[in-house]
Amino acid sequence: MDNVKNEQIEALKAVIEYNEKLVPAIKEVILELDGEQKEDTFSYLDYILKGVNWVIQVVNGTKSLLEKNDIMIDKDEMNRIIATLNSAVKEKDSAKISHCLKEGILPFCNLLSVDVIKVD
């Protein structure tokens, strides 16, 4: 294997491991956004979104390896979801944020799981 492929594999392994923590955190913040928000819901959301941004960066850098695993990420659709999410966060629109997380971010993160990606 060449060095680039090894780096991509290591990056995807890190994302898979990180997603084991990120996905439950996303689900937790969705519950807060849909129900009784806590004092720190939006700061928690900000922390989560930084993690999502990192995952997106890794995906962009490993796209060729993902495609070899038959994982196709629609970049235009993902950009639309992120733009809508960013707008909702600026407006502090909890319902719209929750919707973006449920319908866009969670399915995206679930694509990047040990059950889907075979990196060995």
PDB file of C-alpha atoms in Angstrom:
ATOM      1  CA  MET A   1       0.000   0.000   0.000  1.00  0.00           C
ATOM      2  CA  ASP A   2       1.194   3.461  -0.687  1.00  0.00           C
ATOM      3  CA  ASN A   3       1.676   6.126   1.954  1.00  0.00           C
ATOM      4  CA  VAL A   4      -1.383   8.179   0.945  1.00  0.00           C
ATOM      5  CA  LYS A   5      -3.681   5.172   1.224  1.00  0.00           C
ATOM      6  CA  ASN A   6      -2.221   4.308   4.649  1.00  0.00           C
ATOM      7  CA  GLU A   7      -2.862   7.865   5.824  1.00  0.00           C
ATOM      8  CA  GLN A   8      -6.420   7.725   4.498  1.00  0.00           C
ATOM      9  CA  ILE A   9      -7.033   4.437   6.301  1.00  0.00           C
ATOM     10  CA  GLU A  10      -5.683   5.848   9.564  1.00  0.00           C
ATOM     11  CA  ALA A  11      -7.817   8.985   9.172  1.00  0.00           C
ATOM     12  CA  LEU A  12     -10.953   6.914   8.558  1.00  0.00           C
ATOM     13  CA  LYS A  13     -10.195   4.712  11.551  1.00  0.00           C
ATOM     14  CA  ALA A  14      -9.964   7.873  13.662  1.00  0.00           C
ATOM     15  CA  VAL A  15     -13.316   9.098  12.296  1.00  0.00           C
ATOM     16  CA  ILE A  16     -14.971   5.751  12.991  1.00  0.00           C
ATOM     17  CA  GLU A  17     -13.706   5.825  16.569  1.00  0.00           C
ATOM     18  CA  TYR A  18     -14.685   9.488  17.011  1.00  0.00           C
ATOM     19  CA  ASN A  19     -18.168   8.847  15.615  1.00  0.00           C
ATOM     20  CA  GLU A  20     -18.794   6.392  18.449  1.00  0.00           C
ATOM     21  CA  LYS A  21     -18.841   9.460  20.702  1.00  0.00           C
ATOM     22  CA  LEU A  22     -20.138  12.033  18.218  1.00  0.00           C
ATOM     23  CA  VAL A  23     -23.336  10.223  17.188  1.00  0.00           C
ATOM     24  CA  PRO A  24     -24.648   9.835  20.774  1.00  0.00           C
ATOM     25  CA  ALA A  25     -23.784  13.487  21.437  1.00  0.00           C
ATOM     26  CA  ILE A  26     -25.737  14.557  18.352  1.00  0.00           C
ATOM     27  CA  LYS A  27     -28.721  12.478  19.497  1.00  0.00           C
ATOM     28  CA  GLU A  28     -28.506  14.034  22.947  1.00  0.00           C
ATOM     29  CA  VAL A  29     -28.450  17.594  21.646  1.00  0.00           C
ATOM     30  CA  ILE A  30     -31.383  16.810  19.335  1.00  0.00           C
ATOM     31  CA  LEU A  31     -33.402  15.769  22.400  1.00  0.00           C
ATOM     32  CA  GLU A  32     -32.475  19.036  24.091  1.00  0.00           C
ATOM     33  CA  LEU A  33     -33.357  21.083  21.008  1.00  0.00           C
ATOM     34  CA  ASP A  34     -36.697  19.286  20.630  1.00  0.00           C
ATOM     35  CA  GLY A  35     -37.573  19.439  24.307  1.00  0.00           C
ATOM     36  CA  GLU A  36     -36.324  21.185  27.356  1.00  0.00           C
ATOM     37  CA  GLN A  37     -33.162  23.047  26.515  1.00  0.00           C
ATOM     38  CA  LYS A  38     -30.429  23.351  29.067  1.00  0.00           C
ATOM     39  CA  GLU A  39     -28.441  26.455  29.796  1.00  0.00           C
ATOM     40  CA  ASP A  40     -25.515  25.073  27.806  1.00  0.00           C
ATOM     41  CA  THR A  41     -27.413  23.515  24.862  1.00  0.00           C
ATOM     42  CA  PHE A  42     -26.051  25.951  22.296  1.00  0.00           C
ATOM     43  CA  SER A  43     -22.478  25.803  23.573  1.00  0.00           C
ATOM     44  CA  TYR A  44     -22.743  21.996  23.548  1.00  0.00           C
ATOM     45  CA  LEU A  45     -24.089  22.219  19.993  1.00  0.00           C
ATOM     46  CA  ASP A  46     -21.130  24.414  19.002  1.00  0.00           C
ATOM     47  CA  TYR A  47     -18.733  21.804  20.377  1.00  0.00           C
ATOM     48  CA  ILE A  48     -20.543  19.058  18.445  1.00  0.00           C
ATOM     49  CA  LEU A  49     -20.493  21.067  15.219  1.00  0.00           C
ATOM     50  CA  LYS A  50     -16.731  21.496  15.503  1.00  0.00           C
ATOM     51  CA  GLY A  51     -16.511  17.712  15.615  1.00  0.00           C
ATOM     52  CA  VAL A  52     -18.799  17.381  12.596  1.00  0.00           C
ATOM     53  CA  ASN A  53     -16.599  19.872  10.736  1.00  0.00           C
ATOM     54  CA  TRP A  54     -13.543  17.735  11.467  1.00  0.00           C
ATOM     55  CA  VAL A  55     -15.340  14.629  10.185  1.00  0.00           C
ATOM     56  CA  ILE A  56     -16.249  16.484   6.982  1.00  0.00           C
ATOM     57  CA  GLN A  57     -12.617  17.513   6.502  1.00  0.00           C
ATOM     58  CA  VAL A  58     -11.486  13.905   6.847  1.00  0.00           C
ATOM     59  CA  VAL A  59     -14.174  12.760   4.413  1.00  0.00           C
ATOM     60  CA  ASN A  60     -12.993  15.328   1.885  1.00  0.00           C
ATOM     61  CA  GLY A  61      -9.457  14.012   2.247  1.00  0.00           C
ATOM     62  CA  THR A  62     -10.420  10.353   1.951  1.00  0.00           C
ATOM     63  CA  LYS A  63     -13.058  10.528  -0.747  1.00  0.00           C
ATOM     64  CA  SER A  64     -11.227   8.167  -3.106  1.00  0.00           C
ATOM     65  CA  LEU A  65     -10.981   5.458  -0.450  1.00  0.00           C
ATOM     66  CA  LEU A  66     -14.632   5.935   0.534  1.00  0.00           C
ATOM     67  CA  GLU A  67     -15.699   5.561  -3.079  1.00  0.00           C
ATOM     68  CA  LYS A  68     -13.744   2.293  -3.289  1.00  0.00           C
ATOM     69  CA  ASN A  69     -15.949   1.135  -0.378  1.00  0.00           C
ATOM     70  CA  ASP A  70     -19.025   2.148  -2.428  1.00  0.00           C
ATOM     71  CA  ILE A  71     -19.707   5.078  -0.108  1.00  0.00           C
ATOM     72  CA  MET A  72     -20.795   8.017  -2.178  1.00  0.00           C
ATOM     73  CA  ILE A  73     -21.158  11.370  -0.468  1.00  0.00           C
ATOM     74  CA  ASP A  74     -23.202  13.905  -2.413  1.00  0.00           C
ATOM     75  CA  LYS A  75     -21.039  16.974  -1.839  1.00  0.00           C
ATOM     76  CA  ASP A  76     -23.679  19.398  -3.174  1.00  0.00           C
ATOM     77  CA  GLU A  77     -26.335  17.927  -0.867  1.00  0.00           C
ATOM     78  CA  MET A  78     -23.945  18.032   2.080  1.00  0.00           C
ATOM     79  CA  ASN A  79     -23.108  21.681   1.324  1.00  0.00           C
ATOM     80  CA  ARG A  80     -26.844  22.477   1.236  1.00  0.00           C
ATOM     81  CA  ILE A  81     -27.379  20.794   4.591  1.00  0.00           C
ATOM     82  CA  ILE A  82     -24.431  22.620   6.153  1.00  0.00           C
ATOM     83  CA  ALA A  83     -25.601  25.983   4.770  1.00  0.00           C
ATOM     84  CA  THR A  84     -29.104  25.403   6.157  1.00  0.00           C
ATOM     85  CA  LEU A  85     -27.668  24.294   9.489  1.00  0.00           C
ATOM     86  CA  ASN A  86     -25.389  27.341   9.694  1.00  0.00           C
ATOM     87  CA  SER A  87     -28.320  29.635   8.988  1.00  0.00           C
ATOM     88  CA  ALA A  88     -30.444  27.904  11.630  1.00  0.00           C
ATOM     89  CA  VAL A  89     -27.639  28.174  14.207  1.00  0.00           C
ATOM     90  CA  LYS A  90     -27.248  31.909  13.532  1.00  0.00           C
ATOM     91  CA  GLU A  91     -31.012  32.320  13.988  1.00  0.00           C
ATOM     92  CA  LYS A  92     -30.978  29.988  17.031  1.00  0.00           C
ATOM     93  CA  ASP A  93     -33.873  28.143  15.375  1.00  0.00           C
ATOM     94  CA  SER A  94     -33.954  24.984  17.482  1.00  0.00           C
ATOM     95  CA  ALA A  95     -36.500  23.175  15.305  1.00  0.00           C
ATOM     96  CA  LYS A  96     -34.551  23.795  12.109  1.00  0.00           C
ATOM     97  CA  ILE A  97     -31.250  22.837  13.753  1.00  0.00           C
ATOM     98  CA  SER A  98     -32.788  19.619  15.044  1.00  0.00           C
ATOM     99  CA  HIS A  99     -34.206  18.828  11.614  1.00  0.00           C
ATOM    100  CA  CYS A 100     -30.808  19.348   9.924  1.00  0.00           C
ATOM    101  CA  LEU A 101     -29.112  17.148  12.498  1.00  0.00           C
ATOM    102  CA  LYS A 102     -31.711  14.382  12.163  1.00  0.00           C
ATOM    103  CA  GLU A 103     -32.099  14.416   8.404  1.00  0.00           C
ATOM    104  CA  GLY A 104     -28.611  15.343   7.254  1.00  0.00           C
ATOM    105  CA  ILE A 105     -25.845  15.095   9.810  1.00  0.00           C
ATOM    106  CA  LEU A 106     -26.804  11.829  11.546  1.00  0.00           C
ATOM    107  CA  PRO A 107     -27.248   9.873   8.297  1.00  0.00           C
ATOM    108  CA  PHE A 108     -23.912  11.270   7.102  1.00  0.00           C
ATOM    109  CA  CYS A 109     -22.155  10.242  10.317  1.00  0.00           C
ATOM    110  CA  ASN A 110     -23.802   6.826  10.224  1.00  0.00           C
ATOM    111  CA  LEU A 111     -22.219   6.227   6.812  1.00  0.00           C
ATOM    112  CA  LEU A 112     -18.875   6.457   8.556  1.00  0.00           C
ATOM    113  CA  SER A 113     -19.181   3.529  10.897  1.00  0.00           C
ATOM    114  CA  VAL A 114     -17.252   0.327  11.433  1.00  0.00           C
ATOM    115  CA  ASP A 115     -20.210  -1.598  10.000  1.00  0.00           C
ATOM    116  CA  VAL A 116     -20.002   0.242   6.699  1.00  0.00           C
ATOM    117  CA  ILE A 117     -16.348   1.025   6.086  1.00  0.00           C
ATOM    118  CA  LYS A 118     -13.886  -1.789   5.723  1.00  0.00           C
ATOM    119  CA  VAL A 119     -10.456  -0.211   6.150  1.00  0.00           C
ATOM    120  CA  ASP A 120      -8.317  -3.301   6.728  1.00  0.00           C
TER     121      ASP A 120
END
